């Protein structure tokens, strides 16, 4: 038994009649005893399939109580969950499946009529299938070592290094990297979140981020459960249901992406009833921002609209979620900073010489500690690991109070004839324009300088002449000459991934083939 399974067992076995999970779709609350029953039932089904151990189970299903039950069962059983976006096309799902040595596949009912096609496209042979209680199906992969023993929950001799979750980095450029997060890393990361957010058994979390992402799995789910509290699980984020559900279920905190915070700003009217509640009846004590950079404009507007503490943080899959976070204490927030490091060791280093930078000097953020991986799976990107440090690819600096400030991604930095320019620095002043819905700064090729900055804006504003004038005016007045975009492009909708991160390489490709109109 690992520290993670021991603590999960302790929580689930204490005060078993108390509520632990809430399904908002059916407005149904589940006690710990009911969740334990579901775990035992799924273990019996896994035993019937005699999966090899350790084994990877690919899961394509949405946020639900059943998802949580499967995740916990696989953790207890020494298996690895590989959760993917349930909205992938069958061709994409098959491509993912054939890249990994799987023991089983769980597909939601939307895929079942396409299963034969999926099997053919993936080249995987399946020999058994079991229908799960909610209508999803688990399919066993053929030709794996047959295991005859029971998954003896909870008296198991698990190894701390056993992977609880397989995730791929949500890369904005290049090929995603395979990350196996083991029990030791999950436990260390979850305890860090609990401590930094002061989570307790009185807290009620809100699972609005997808469970196929590290933020959803470890920060929102496992941290909340290990804290002894309750978790409310909607099918997905809904702007119209957010505030009513905060009020109905007395939710105290949620982990959100900047896109969600932006949507809440645009739909402020949905919060009218909640905001009019007496102060003592307002349960939400903070909203946590992660998964992508939070703009000052979005943060300021949220504070103005709702007066609720917005906690900016920084994390990545390779650190099992959280790396740094702004303290919740009075005056603990620093504008523009992602807070104080929560990993055991964080330093700023030169990417080439690996020498440590001084306070205030920009360099690559490097990590080490029990929550941080020591290698990628499949022997990928070994150069990212040097002398026990993971080099994140993120550029930033630490100030005199040890607060971390992020400048940008190393691969996204615009190299204008040797001058390194951060896209974030370029983007920030343009976010003030009300005509712009979204934007991204990126590099485009230049015969003289190699690369120069360009800005792509998403807008529904019709007066393009005025828009161009405003953009050029901001550029001249807010940016240095080398930072000023040499071209402005229009996009109907910026290409983003499932976690709402802008896909720069794909947008650069659109520019190169003339898909985007230049202002």
Coordinates of C-alpha atoms in Angstrom, one line a residue:
X1 CA 0.0 0.0 0.0
X2 CA 1.3 3.5 -0.9
X3 CA 0.9 6.7 1.0
X4 CA -1.7 7.7 -1.6
X5 CA -3.8 4.5 -1.4
X6 CA -3.5 4.5 2.4
X7 CA -4.8 8.0 2.7
X8 CA -7.6 7.4 0.1
X9 CA -8.7 4.4 2.1
X10 CA -8.6 6.3 5.3
X11 CA -10.8 9.1 4.0
X12 CA -13.3 6.7 2.3
X13 CA -13.5 4.5 5.5
X14 CA -14.1 7.4 7.9
X15 CA -17.7 8.6 8.6
X16 CA -18.9 6.3 5.8
X17 CA -22.4 7.7 5.7
X18 CA -21.3 11.3 5.0
X19 CA -21.6 12.7 1.5
X20 CA -18.4 12.8 -0.6
X21 CA -19.5 13.3 -4.3
X22 CA -22.4 15.1 -5.8
X23 CA -23.7 14.5 -9.4
X24 CA -25.4 17.8 -10.5
X25 CA -26.9 16.2 -13.6
X26 CA -29.1 14.0 -11.5
X27 CA -28.9 16.2 -8.4
X28 CA -27.7 13.1 -6.5
X29 CA -25.4 12.9 -3.5
X30 CA -23.2 9.9 -2.9
X31 CA -22.0 8.7 0.5
X32 CA -18.6 7.3 1.1
X33 CA -20.2 3.9 1.6
X34 CA -21.9 4.1 -1.8
X35 CA -18.6 5.0 -3.5
X36 CA -16.8 2.1 -1.8
X37 CA -19.5 -0.2 -3.1
X38 CA -19.0 1.1 -6.6
X39 CA -15.3 0.7 -6.3
X40 CA -15.7 -2.9 -5.2
X41 CA -18.1 -3.6 -8.1
X42 CA -15.6 -2.2 -10.6
X43 CA -12.8 -4.2 -9.1
X44 CA -14.8 -7.3 -9.6
X45 CA -15.3 -6.5 -13.3
X46 CA -11.6 -5.8 -13.7
X47 CA -10.8 -9.1 -12.1
X48 CA -13.2 -10.8 -14.6
X49 CA -11.1 -9.3 -17.4
X50 CA -7.8 -10.6 -15.9
X51 CA -5.8 -7.5 -17.0
X52 CA -2.0 -7.6 -16.9
X53 CA -0.5 -5.6 -14.1
X54 CA 0.7 -2.9 -14.2
X55 CA -1.6 -2.0 -17.1
X56 CA -2.8 1.1 -18.8
X57 CA -6.6 1.6 -19.3
X58 CA -7.4 4.2 -21.9
X59 CA -10.6 6.1 -20.8
X60 CA -12.7 8.3 -23.1
X61 CA -15.5 9.5 -21.0
X62 CA -16.6 12.8 -19.5
X63 CA -16.7 14.2 -16.0
X64 CA -18.9 12.1 -13.7
X65 CA -19.1 10.2 -10.5
X66 CA -18.4 7.0 -12.5
X67 CA -15.1 8.5 -13.8
X68 CA -14.0 9.2 -10.2
X69 CA -14.9 5.7 -9.2
X70 CA -12.9 4.2 -12.0
X71 CA -9.9 6.4 -11.3
X72 CA -9.8 5.5 -7.7
X73 CA -10.3 1.8 -8.4
X74 CA -7.4 1.8 -10.9
X75 CA -5.2 3.6 -8.3
X76 CA -6.0 1.0 -5.7
X77 CA -5.5 -1.9 -8.2
X78 CA -2.1 -0.9 -9.4
X79 CA -3.4 0.1 -12.8
X80 CA -2.8 3.3 -14.7
X81 CA -5.6 5.5 -16.0
X82 CA -4.9 7.2 -19.4
X83 CA -7.8 9.6 -19.7
X84 CA -8.4 11.4 -23.0
X85 CA -10.8 14.0 -24.3
X86 CA -14.2 12.2 -24.9
X87 CA -15.0 14.5 -27.8
X88 CA -12.1 13.2 -30.0
X89 CA -13.0 11.9 -33.4
X90 CA -12.7 8.1 -33.6
X91 CA -9.7 8.5 -36.0
X92 CA -7.9 10.6 -33.3
X93 CA -8.8 8.2 -30.6
X94 CA -7.4 5.3 -32.6
X95 CA -4.2 7.1 -33.3
X96 CA -3.7 7.7 -29.6
X97 CA -4.5 4.1 -28.7
X98 CA -1.9 2.6 -31.0
X99 CA 0.8 4.7 -29.6
X100 CA 0.5 3.1 -26.2
X101 CA 0.7 -0.5 -24.9
X102 CA -2.8 -0.8 -23.4
X103 CA -4.5 -3.4 -21.3
X104 CA -8.1 -2.2 -21.8
X105 CA -10.1 0.6 -23.3
X106 CA -13.2 2.3 -21.7
X107 CA -15.3 4.1 -24.3
X108 CA -18.4 6.1 -23.5
X109 CA -21.6 5.0 -25.2
X110 CA -21.2 7.6 -27.9
X111 CA -18.3 5.6 -29.4
X112 CA -19.9 2.2 -29.3
X113 CA -21.4 2.2 -32.7
X114 CA -18.0 3.1 -34.0
X115 CA -16.0 0.5 -32.0
X116 CA -15.4 -1.8 -35.0
X117 CA -13.9 1.1 -36.9
X118 CA -11.9 2.1 -33.9
X119 CA -10.4 -1.3 -33.5
X120 CA -9.5 -1.5 -37.2
X121 CA -7.9 1.9 -37.3
X122 CA -5.9 1.3 -34.1
X123 CA -4.8 -2.2 -35.2
X124 CA -5.6 -3.5 -31.7
X125 CA -7.2 -6.9 -31.1
X126 CA -9.8 -7.1 -28.4
X127 CA -11.1 -10.4 -27.0
X128 CA -13.6 -9.5 -24.2
X129 CA -16.0 -6.7 -23.3
X130 CA -18.1 -5.8 -20.3
X131 CA -20.9 -3.2 -20.1
X132 CA -20.5 -0.9 -17.1
X133 CA -23.4 0.3 -15.0
X134 CA -23.7 3.7 -16.7
X135 CA -23.7 2.2 -20.2
X136 CA -20.1 2.6 -21.1
X137 CA -18.1 -0.5 -22.1
X138 CA -14.7 -1.8 -21.1
X139 CA -12.9 -3.8 -23.8
X140 CA -10.0 -6.1 -23.0
X141 CA -6.9 -6.0 -25.2
X142 CA -5.9 -9.5 -26.5
X143 CA -2.5 -11.2 -25.9
X144 CA -1.6 -9.9 -22.5
X145 CA -0.4 -11.9 -19.5
X146 CA -3.3 -13.4 -17.7
X147 CA -3.5 -12.5 -14.0
X148 CA -5.5 -14.9 -11.9
X149 CA -5.3 -13.2 -8.5
X150 CA -7.8 -10.8 -7.0
X151 CA -7.2 -7.1 -6.7
X152 CA -7.2 -7.4 -2.9
X153 CA -8.5 -3.9 -1.9
X154 CA -7.2 -2.3 0.2
X155 CA -4.5 -4.7 1.4
X156 CA -2.2 -4.3 -1.5
X157 CA 1.6 -4.1 -1.8
X158 CA 1.7 -1.1 -4.2
X159 CA 4.9 0.5 -5.2
X160 CA 5.2 4.3 -4.8
X161 CA 6.6 4.4 -8.4
X162 CA 3.5 2.8 -9.9
X163 CA 1.9 5.2 -12.3
X164 CA -1.5 6.4 -11.2
X165 CA -2.1 8.4 -14.4
X166 CA -0.7 8.7 -17.9
X167 CA -1.0 12.1 -19.4
X168 CA 0.4 13.9 -22.4
X169 CA 1.6 17.4 -22.1
X170 CA -0.8 20.0 -23.6
X171 CA 1.9 21.3 -25.9
X172 CA 1.4 24.6 -27.7
X173 CA 4.2 23.7 -30.1
X174 CA 5.8 20.4 -31.1
X175 CA 4.8 16.8 -30.2
X176 CA 3.2 16.2 -26.8
X177 CA 5.4 14.3 -24.3
X178 CA 4.2 11.3 -22.4
X179 CA 4.1 11.8 -18.6
X180 CA 3.6 9.0 -16.1
X181 CA 2.6 10.4 -12.7
X182 CA 3.3 7.9 -10.0
X183 CA 1.6 7.5 -6.5
X184 CA 4.4 9.3 -4.8
X185 CA 4.1 12.3 -7.1
X186 CA 0.3 12.5 -6.9
X187 CA 0.4 12.3 -3.1
X188 CA 3.1 15.0 -2.8
X189 CA 1.3 17.3 -5.2
X190 CA -2.1 16.9 -3.5
X191 CA -0.7 17.6 -0.1
X192 CA 1.0 20.7 -1.5
X193 CA -2.4 22.0 -2.8
X194 CA -4.2 21.2 0.4
X195 CA -1.6 23.2 2.4
X196 CA -1.3 26.1 0.1
X197 CA -5.1 26.6 -0.2
X198 CA -5.9 25.7 3.4
X199 CA -8.3 23.0 2.3
X200 CA -10.2 21.1 5.0
X201 CA -13.1 18.7 5.5
X202 CA -15.4 21.8 5.6
X203 CA -14.5 22.7 2.0
X204 CA -16.8 21.8 -1.0
X205 CA -15.0 21.8 -4.3
X206 CA -16.4 22.3 -7.8
X207 CA -15.1 20.0 -10.7
X208 CA -15.5 22.4 -13.7
X209 CA -12.2 21.4 -15.3
X210 CA -12.0 18.2 -17.4
X211 CA -10.8 15.1 -15.7
X212 CA -8.6 14.2 -18.6
X213 CA -6.3 17.0 -17.5
X214 CA -3.8 17.1 -14.6
X215 CA -5.5 20.1 -13.1
X216 CA -8.8 18.3 -13.0
X217 CA -7.4 15.0 -11.7
X218 CA -5.0 16.0 -9.0
X219 CA -5.7 19.6 -8.0
X220 CA -9.5 19.7 -8.2
X221 CA -10.3 16.0 -7.5
X222 CA -7.7 14.2 -5.4
X223 CA -6.6 17.2 -3.3
X224 CA -10.2 17.9 -2.4
X225 CA -10.9 14.3 -1.5
X226 CA -7.7 13.9 0.6
X227 CA -8.6 17.1 2.4
X228 CA -11.7 15.2 3.6
X229 CA -14.2 17.4 1.9
X230 CA -17.0 17.0 -0.7
X231 CA -16.7 17.4 -4.5
X232 CA -19.5 18.7 -6.7
X233 CA -19.3 17.3 -10.3
X234 CA -21.2 18.9 -13.2
X235 CA -21.0 17.3 -16.6
X236 CA -19.0 20.3 -17.8
X237 CA -18.6 24.0 -17.1
X238 CA -21.7 26.1 -17.8
X239 CA -21.8 29.9 -17.4
X240 CA -25.6 29.9 -16.8
X241 CA -25.3 27.2 -14.1
X242 CA -22.1 28.3 -12.4
X243 CA -23.5 30.8 -9.9
X244 CA -26.8 29.0 -9.1
X245 CA -24.8 25.8 -8.4
X246 CA -22.3 27.7 -6.2
X247 CA -25.3 28.9 -4.2
X248 CA -27.2 25.6 -4.2
X249 CA -24.3 23.3 -3.2
X250 CA -22.5 25.9 -0.9
X251 CA -19.3 25.5 -3.0
X252 CA -16.2 27.0 -1.3
X253 CA -13.6 26.9 -4.1
X254 CA -12.9 25.9 -7.6
X255 CA -9.9 25.5 -9.9
X256 CA -10.6 27.3 -13.2
X257 CA -8.8 28.3 -16.4
X258 CA -8.5 31.9 -17.5
X259 CA -11.0 31.2 -20.3
X260 CA -13.6 30.3 -17.7
X261 CA -12.9 33.4 -15.7
X262 CA -13.2 35.5 -18.9
X263 CA -16.6 33.9 -19.6
X264 CA -17.8 34.6 -16.1
X265 CA -16.9 38.3 -16.6
X266 CA -18.9 38.4 -19.8
X267 CA -21.9 36.7 -18.1
X268 CA -22.0 38.8 -14.9
X269 CA -25.8 39.0 -14.9
X270 CA -25.9 35.2 -14.1
X271 CA -24.4 36.1 -10.7
X272 CA -26.9 38.7 -9.7
X273 CA -28.8 36.4 -7.2
X274 CA -25.6 35.1 -5.6
X275 CA -24.1 38.6 -5.3
X276 CA -27.2 39.8 -3.6
X277 CA -27.0 37.2 -0.8
X278 CA -26.1 38.4 2.7
X279 CA -22.4 38.2 3.2
X280 CA -22.7 35.2 5.6
X281 CA -24.5 33.1 3.0
X282 CA -21.8 33.5 0.3
X283 CA -19.9 30.3 0.4
X284 CA -17.3 30.8 -2.4
X285 CA -14.0 31.9 -0.7
X286 CA -11.7 31.8 -3.7
X287 CA -11.4 30.9 -7.4
X288 CA -8.1 29.4 -8.5
X289 CA -6.7 30.3 -11.9
X290 CA -4.4 27.9 -13.7
X291 CA -3.6 26.0 -17.0
X292 CA -2.8 29.2 -19.0
X293 CA -1.6 32.8 -18.3
X294 CA -4.2 35.1 -16.7
X295 CA -4.2 38.6 -18.2
X296 CA -4.3 41.6 -15.9
X297 CA -7.4 42.9 -17.7
X298 CA -9.3 39.6 -17.0
X299 CA -8.2 39.5 -13.4
X300 CA -9.0 43.1 -12.6
X301 CA -12.4 42.8 -14.2
X302 CA -13.2 39.7 -12.2
X303 CA -12.3 41.4 -8.9
X304 CA -14.4 44.4 -9.9
X305 CA -17.4 42.3 -10.9
X306 CA -17.5 39.8 -8.1
X307 CA -15.2 40.9 -5.2
X308 CA -14.1 37.2 -4.8
X309 CA -10.4 36.3 -4.2
X310 CA -8.8 35.2 -7.4
X311 CA -5.7 33.1 -6.7
X312 CA -3.2 33.0 -9.6
X313 CA -1.0 29.9 -9.9
X314 CA 1.4 28.1 -12.1
X315 CA 1.7 24.4 -12.9
X316 CA 2.5 21.7 -15.4
X317 CA 1.8 18.1 -16.0
X318 CA 5.4 17.2 -15.2
X319 CA 5.0 18.5 -11.7
X320 CA 1.7 16.7 -11.1
X321 CA -0.1 20.0 -11.3
X322 CA 1.0 22.8 -9.0
X323 CA 4.4 24.5 -9.0
X324 CA 3.6 27.9 -7.4
X325 CA 0.7 29.8 -6.1
X326 CA -0.1 33.2 -4.6
X327 CA -0.8 33.0 -0.8
X328 CA -4.3 33.6 0.3
X329 CA -3.2 35.7 3.3
X330 CA -3.9 39.4 3.4
X331 CA -1.5 41.3 1.0
X332 CA -0.2 37.9 -0.1
X333 CA -1.0 38.5 -3.8
X334 CA 1.5 40.1 -6.1
X335 CA 0.2 41.6 -9.3
X336 CA 1.6 39.8 -12.3
X337 CA 3.2 37.0 -10.3
X338 CA 2.2 33.3 -10.1
X339 CA 3.1 33.3 -6.5
X340 CA 5.6 31.5 -4.2
X341 CA 7.0 28.1 -5.2
X342 CA 5.2 25.1 -3.7
X343 CA 7.5 22.4 -5.2
X344 CA 10.4 21.4 -3.0
X345 CA 13.0 23.2 -5.2
X346 CA 12.6 25.9 -7.8
X347 CA 15.5 27.9 -9.4
X348 CA 16.1 30.1 -12.4
X349 CA 19.0 28.9 -14.6
X350 CA 20.7 29.6 -17.9
X351 CA 19.3 27.1 -20.5
X352 CA 22.8 26.4 -21.9
X353 CA 25.3 26.7 -19.1
X354 CA 22.8 25.6 -16.4
X355 CA 24.2 28.3 -14.1
X356 CA 21.8 29.7 -11.5
X357 CA 20.6 33.2 -12.2
X358 CA 20.5 36.0 -9.7
X359 CA 17.4 37.6 -8.2
X360 CA 15.5 39.5 -10.9
X361 CA 17.4 37.9 -13.8
X362 CA 15.4 36.1 -16.5
X363 CA 16.2 32.5 -17.2
X364 CA 14.6 29.0 -17.5
X365 CA 12.6 27.8 -14.6
X366 CA 14.0 24.5 -13.3
X367 CA 12.3 22.2 -10.8
X368 CA 13.1 19.3 -8.4
X369 CA 11.2 17.5 -5.7
X370 CA 8.9 14.6 -4.9
X371 CA 6.1 15.8 -7.1
X372 CA 8.3 16.3 -10.2
X373 CA 8.9 13.6 -12.7
X374 CA 12.5 12.5 -13.4
X375 CA 12.0 11.4 -17.0
X376 CA 9.4 11.3 -19.8
X377 CA 8.1 7.9 -20.9
X378 CA 9.3 6.3 -24.0
X379 CA 12.8 7.8 -23.6
X380 CA 11.7 11.2 -24.9
X381 CA 13.4 14.6 -24.4
X382 CA 16.2 13.5 -22.1
X383 CA 17.8 16.9 -22.6
X384 CA 15.1 18.4 -20.4
X385 CA 16.6 16.7 -17.3
X386 CA 20.0 17.9 -16.1
X387 CA 21.7 16.9 -12.8
X388 CA 18.3 16.1 -11.1
X389 CA 16.6 19.2 -12.4
X390 CA 13.6 19.4 -14.8
X391 CA 14.0 22.3 -17.2
X392 CA 10.5 23.4 -17.9
X393 CA 10.9 25.4 -21.1
X394 CA 9.3 28.4 -19.3
X395 CA 11.2 31.6 -18.8
X396 CA 10.9 33.7 -15.7
X397 CA 12.5 35.3 -12.7
X398 CA 12.3 35.4 -8.9
X399 CA 12.0 38.7 -7.1
X400 CA 13.6 39.6 -3.8
X401 CA 10.6 38.0 -1.9
X402 CA 10.9 34.8 -3.9
X403 CA 7.7 35.4 -5.9
X404 CA 7.8 33.9 -9.4
X405 CA 7.1 35.9 -12.5
X406 CA 6.7 34.2 -15.9
X407 CA 7.9 35.9 -19.0
X408 CA 6.9 33.2 -21.6
X409 CA 7.8 29.9 -23.2
X410 CA 11.3 29.4 -24.5
X411 CA 10.0 28.0 -27.7
X412 CA 7.6 30.9 -28.1
X413 CA 10.1 33.6 -27.6
X414 CA 10.5 35.8 -30.7
X415 CA 14.2 36.0 -31.7
X416 CA 14.6 39.2 -33.7
X417 CA 18.2 39.2 -34.8
X418 CA 19.4 38.1 -31.3
X419 CA 16.9 40.3 -29.4
X420 CA 14.6 37.9 -27.4
X421 CA 11.1 39.2 -27.2
X422 CA 8.3 37.8 -25.0
X423 CA 4.9 37.4 -26.7
X424 CA 3.2 38.1 -23.3
X425 CA 4.9 41.5 -23.2
X426 CA 3.5 42.3 -26.6
X427 CA 0.0 41.0 -25.9
X428 CA -0.7 42.8 -22.6
X429 CA -1.3 46.4 -23.8
X430 CA -3.6 45.3 -26.6
X431 CA -5.9 43.5 -24.2
X432 CA -7.3 46.9 -23.1
X433 CA -9.1 47.2 -26.5
X434 CA -12.8 46.4 -26.1
X435 CA -13.0 45.6 -29.8
X436 CA -10.7 42.6 -29.4
X437 CA -12.2 39.2 -28.2
X438 CA -8.9 37.4 -28.1
X439 CA -5.4 37.7 -29.5
X440 CA -2.0 36.1 -29.7
X441 CA 1.5 37.5 -30.5
X442 CA 3.9 35.2 -32.4
X443 CA 6.9 35.2 -34.6
X444 CA 6.8 35.4 -38.4
X445 CA 9.8 34.9 -40.7
X446 CA 11.8 37.9 -41.9
X447 CA 14.6 38.0 -44.5
X448 CA 16.6 40.6 -42.6
X449 CA 16.0 39.9 -38.9
X450 CA 15.1 36.2 -39.0
X451 CA 12.0 36.6 -37.0
X452 CA 9.8 39.6 -36.2
X453 CA 6.6 40.0 -34.1
X454 CA 3.1 39.8 -35.5
X455 CA -0.2 40.0 -33.7
X456 CA -3.3 37.9 -34.6
X457 CA -6.6 39.3 -33.3
X458 CA -10.0 37.7 -33.0
X459 CA -12.7 40.2 -33.3
X460 CA -16.3 40.8 -34.4
X461 CA -15.7 44.5 -34.8
X462 CA -16.7 45.7 -38.2
X463 CA -14.8 49.0 -38.5
X464 CA -11.4 47.5 -39.5
X465 CA -9.9 50.8 -40.4
X466 CA -10.5 52.1 -36.9
X467 CA -9.3 48.8 -35.4
X468 CA -6.0 49.0 -37.3
X469 CA -5.6 52.6 -36.2
X470 CA -6.2 51.7 -32.6
X471 CA -3.8 48.7 -32.8
X472 CA -1.0 50.8 -34.4
X473 CA -1.6 53.6 -31.8
X474 CA -1.2 51.2 -28.9
X475 CA 1.8 49.6 -30.5
X476 CA 3.7 52.9 -30.9
X477 CA 2.7 54.2 -27.4
X478 CA 3.1 51.1 -25.3
X479 CA 5.9 49.0 -26.9
X480 CA 9.6 49.6 -27.7
X481 CA 10.4 49.6 -31.5
X482 CA 11.7 46.0 -31.5
X483 CA 8.5 44.8 -29.7
X484 CA 6.0 46.4 -32.1
X485 CA 4.2 44.0 -34.3
X486 CA 5.2 44.5 -37.9
X487 CA 1.9 43.0 -39.1
X488 CA -1.6 42.5 -37.8
X489 CA -3.8 39.6 -38.8
X490 CA -7.5 38.8 -38.4
X491 CA -8.8 35.4 -37.2
X492 CA -12.5 34.4 -36.9
X493 CA -11.5 32.1 -34.1
X494 CA -8.0 31.4 -32.7
X495 CA -7.0 27.7 -32.8
X496 CA -6.9 26.3 -29.2
X497 CA -6.6 22.9 -27.6
X498 CA -9.0 21.3 -25.1
X499 CA -7.6 23.3 -22.2
X500 CA -8.0 26.6 -24.2
X501 CA -4.3 27.1 -24.8
X502 CA -3.5 28.9 -28.1
X503 CA -1.8 26.7 -30.7
X504 CA 0.8 29.1 -32.0
X505 CA 2.4 26.7 -34.5
X506 CA -1.0 26.0 -36.2
X507 CA -1.7 29.7 -36.4
X508 CA 1.7 30.4 -37.8
X509 CA 0.9 27.8 -40.4
X510 CA -2.3 29.6 -41.2
X511 CA -0.3 32.8 -41.8
X512 CA 2.3 31.0 -44.0
X513 CA -0.4 29.6 -46.3
X514 CA -2.4 32.8 -46.5
X515 CA -5.4 31.7 -44.5
X516 CA -5.5 34.8 -42.3
X517 CA -6.3 38.3 -43.6
X518 CA -3.8 41.0 -42.9
X519 CA -5.1 44.3 -41.6

